[in-house]
Every structure is written in structure tokens, then in C-alpha cells.
């Protein structure tokens, strides 16, 4: 099945099971040049992608750096303005919301950032950092606010004296717990986690990932989990979408993707994961060349200059993402 909706249908969520539905989303950055700084082209960071996330599930987004996964997350949160397409969140089209309505919607969608330190104000005590969003949205007495913040500090596994400390007094893993507590403060429905453990030591990565899983169960959270590390995404996700050069090339459940990937790009990514058993030799698929520029992407299939199994049609016709098996969508002419 190809996801395609008419503009008539967009405006209300098509499936009440889904918290988020994305249709034909494009986010382009203008490129300026020349003496008058005219727009001479576009970086096609996200180039016509469609997908959905069910309530309570975790969708992982993977792909090499620059493939558009972070831009996708920021566009959904409306930190970036989409160039085209529709974002349906909890039954409402939020693509063009602004002002108070956008602010209200943002309460239900929060982000966990890659670099916890850069996202925490060094001048504020941790209690104030976590309590600030609650203070901004709700009228609470000082004692009520403090109780709520203390509860969040407990939930993310920090000791209560963290309330009076500053971010620089904590380790990387602890800072990420502070960032998680702040993201939870408004009891959001959707959390977009953008490489939440890639800046952390390997030894603390699994603790933070397990914390996120526990919190998901407790608060019935829905996650968009963005990462380049396929093992991390496998640990966290129910379904996984693979992006290449701003396009979604494959999306399916975790086991299908890791056991039988269909898209040649996904096959190359999966072949690069080291086997946990060194006696089992895996054949690695090495891709030729680098990822092309998103300013001037290749014609036809964006992967064709690097694809080991490309056919003549690939350089001419862009494949659409279509369902080739139940719940398994692929954008490739071979299927
Ligand atoms: Fe390779 Fe062609 Fe499939 Fe693209 S459409 S992934 S170039 S086989």
C-alpha cells in the first residue's frame, strides 16, 4: 500500500490508533548565492516522506548523518517550518499552526536532545530547569511545583539533592536524566529523542535506554527515536524507518528489518553490524562513493549511484514507498 491522501482527507487523523501521521513531508533549506544573495537552490533535507506512529509505540529512524532524520524530528515539533506536506498529531492537522495554538500543541510533544549539557541552562538550579515548563503552562504554588519536580527527579533515578545543584555538577548520564525529567514535566504524549545516548559513555548508554523504556511503560509515551547506531535503535524500537538522502527507503517492524531487510541500502547497513559471536562470519556489503549532495540529488532512485544491484530504470524513475509484504514498505524497483 502506498500512503497517499487527498488534501480533502487531511485535517483529521485517518486512523485513531495513530498518534502521529506524516504525509508527503518536505523540508527544504534555501541556498543563497551571488552578490544579491538570491536563492539559487534548496537543500532537500526531507524530501517527501510519509509514515505513522501508533499510540504507545516506538518508531526508530536510522540513516547516515545528514540523511534528514533530525530535520524530520524538528519539523514534526514545528521547530522548523515544513516546505510541503501534512503533520497530523492526535487527530489534528498541526502543519500550519502558529501562536497560542502551536504553543498548546507543543505541550504534548517534547524533545530529548543529543547533548544534554548544551540544552541545560548552566545558570539555573536543576529544580528550576525541570520546573520551568510546568511554571510556564500551569498556575501552581511554589510548594506544589517543588513536589512535582521532586517526583520527576525520583522517576529519572537522581537523588533529591539534585534539585539544588547546577548542571555542571553532574556526569553526562546524569545530565541526560535531567533532560529527560524536563521533557516529562508537561506529561507529553510524544517524545522525540534525537540521538539521546550517542554523547554518553557506552557503560551508561544502556542505563539511560532502559530508563526511557521504563518511563514509556509508566507514562504510556509514544517515541520517535532517532539514532545512527543500529544496535541502539534495535533495542528501543517496535518499528524502524530507514532514511537515505531525505527519503524514507524502508519501514517495517524490528524483526523483519534486521532478519530480512529488503532495500539494498538497509542490507548494507545491517551487514555492517558486528556479529555478537565472532565465530559467525558475516559478509559485509561495502558501498561505493559517498552520499551525494542533497542540494542536487541524483535523478531517479537517490541511491542508484551507490547501489550494487541497480538496473537501468533506477537512474530514470524514482521508486515510491509501497507495501510489498504486510506492514513492510520499501522504495525500490526490485519489489
Ligand atoms: Fe537500487 Fe534501483 Fe532499488 Fe534504488 S531502485 S535501491 S537503485 S535497485
PDB file of C-alpha atoms and ligand atoms in Angstrom, residues 249 262-265 300-311 313-315 317-319 330-335, ligand 1:
ATOM      1  CA  UNK A 249      13.520   3.937   1.785  1.00  0.00           C
ATOM      2  CA  UNK A 262      14.718  -5.693   1.546  1.00  0.00           C
ATOM      3  CA  UNK A 263      16.151  -2.354   0.416  1.00  0.00           C
ATOM      4  CA  UNK A 264      19.773  -2.616  -0.813  1.00  0.00           C
ATOM      5  CA  UNK A 265      20.754   0.356   1.391  1.00  0.00           C
ATOM      6  CA  UNK A 300      15.561   8.512 -10.281  1.00  0.00           C
ATOM      7  CA  UNK A 301      16.329   6.481  -7.178  1.00  0.00           C
ATOM      8  CA  UNK A 302      18.512   8.666  -4.919  1.00  0.00           C
ATOM      9  CA  UNK A 303      20.551   5.566  -4.013  1.00  0.00           C
ATOM     10  CA  UNK A 304      21.297   4.478  -7.606  1.00  0.00           C
ATOM     11  CA  UNK A 305      24.904   5.821  -7.904  1.00  0.00           C
ATOM     12  CA  UNK A 306      25.901   3.586  -4.939  1.00  0.00           C
ATOM     13  CA  UNK A 307      23.502   0.695  -5.327  1.00  0.00           C
ATOM     14  CA  UNK A 308      25.222  -2.648  -6.043  1.00  0.00           C
ATOM     15  CA  UNK A 309      22.123  -4.063  -7.792  1.00  0.00           C
ATOM     16  CA  UNK A 310      20.836  -1.023  -9.724  1.00  0.00           C
ATOM     17  CA  UNK A 311      19.049  -1.651 -13.033  1.00  0.00           C
ATOM     18  CA  UNK A 313      15.233   2.075 -14.719  1.00  0.00           C
ATOM     19  CA  UNK A 314      16.833   3.159 -11.404  1.00  0.00           C
ATOM     20  CA  UNK A 315      18.541   6.285 -12.755  1.00  0.00           C
ATOM     21  CA  UNK A 317      12.344   6.718 -12.311  1.00  0.00           C
ATOM     22  CA  UNK A 318      12.125   7.479  -8.608  1.00  0.00           C
ATOM     23  CA  UNK A 319      10.637   4.472  -6.760  1.00  0.00           C
ATOM     24  CA  UNK A 330      10.065  -0.375   0.554  1.00  0.00           C
ATOM     25  CA  UNK A 331      11.031   2.190  -2.078  1.00  0.00           C
ATOM     26  CA  UNK A 332      12.862   0.073  -4.662  1.00  0.00           C
ATOM     27  CA  UNK A 333      12.123  -1.043  -8.242  1.00  0.00           C
ATOM     28  CA  UNK A 334      13.179  -4.598  -7.420  1.00  0.00           C
ATOM     29  CA  UNK A 335       9.952  -5.192  -5.470  1.00  0.00           C
TER      30      UNK A 335
HETATM   31 FE1  LIG B   1      18.961   0.039  -6.064  1.00  0.00          FE
HETATM   32 FE2  LIG B   1      17.306   0.568  -8.062  1.00  0.00          FE
HETATM   33 FE3  LIG B   1      16.331  -0.334  -5.779  1.00  0.00          FE
HETATM   34 FE4  LIG B   1      17.294   2.135  -5.955  1.00  0.00          FE
HETATM   35  S1  LIG B   1      15.514   1.339  -7.024  1.00  0.00           S
HETATM   36  S2  LIG B   1      17.693   0.688  -4.351  1.00  0.00           S
HETATM   37  S3  LIG B   1      18.993   1.850  -7.346  1.00  0.00           S
HETATM   38  S4  LIG B   1      17.695  -1.407  -7.163  1.00  0.00           S
END
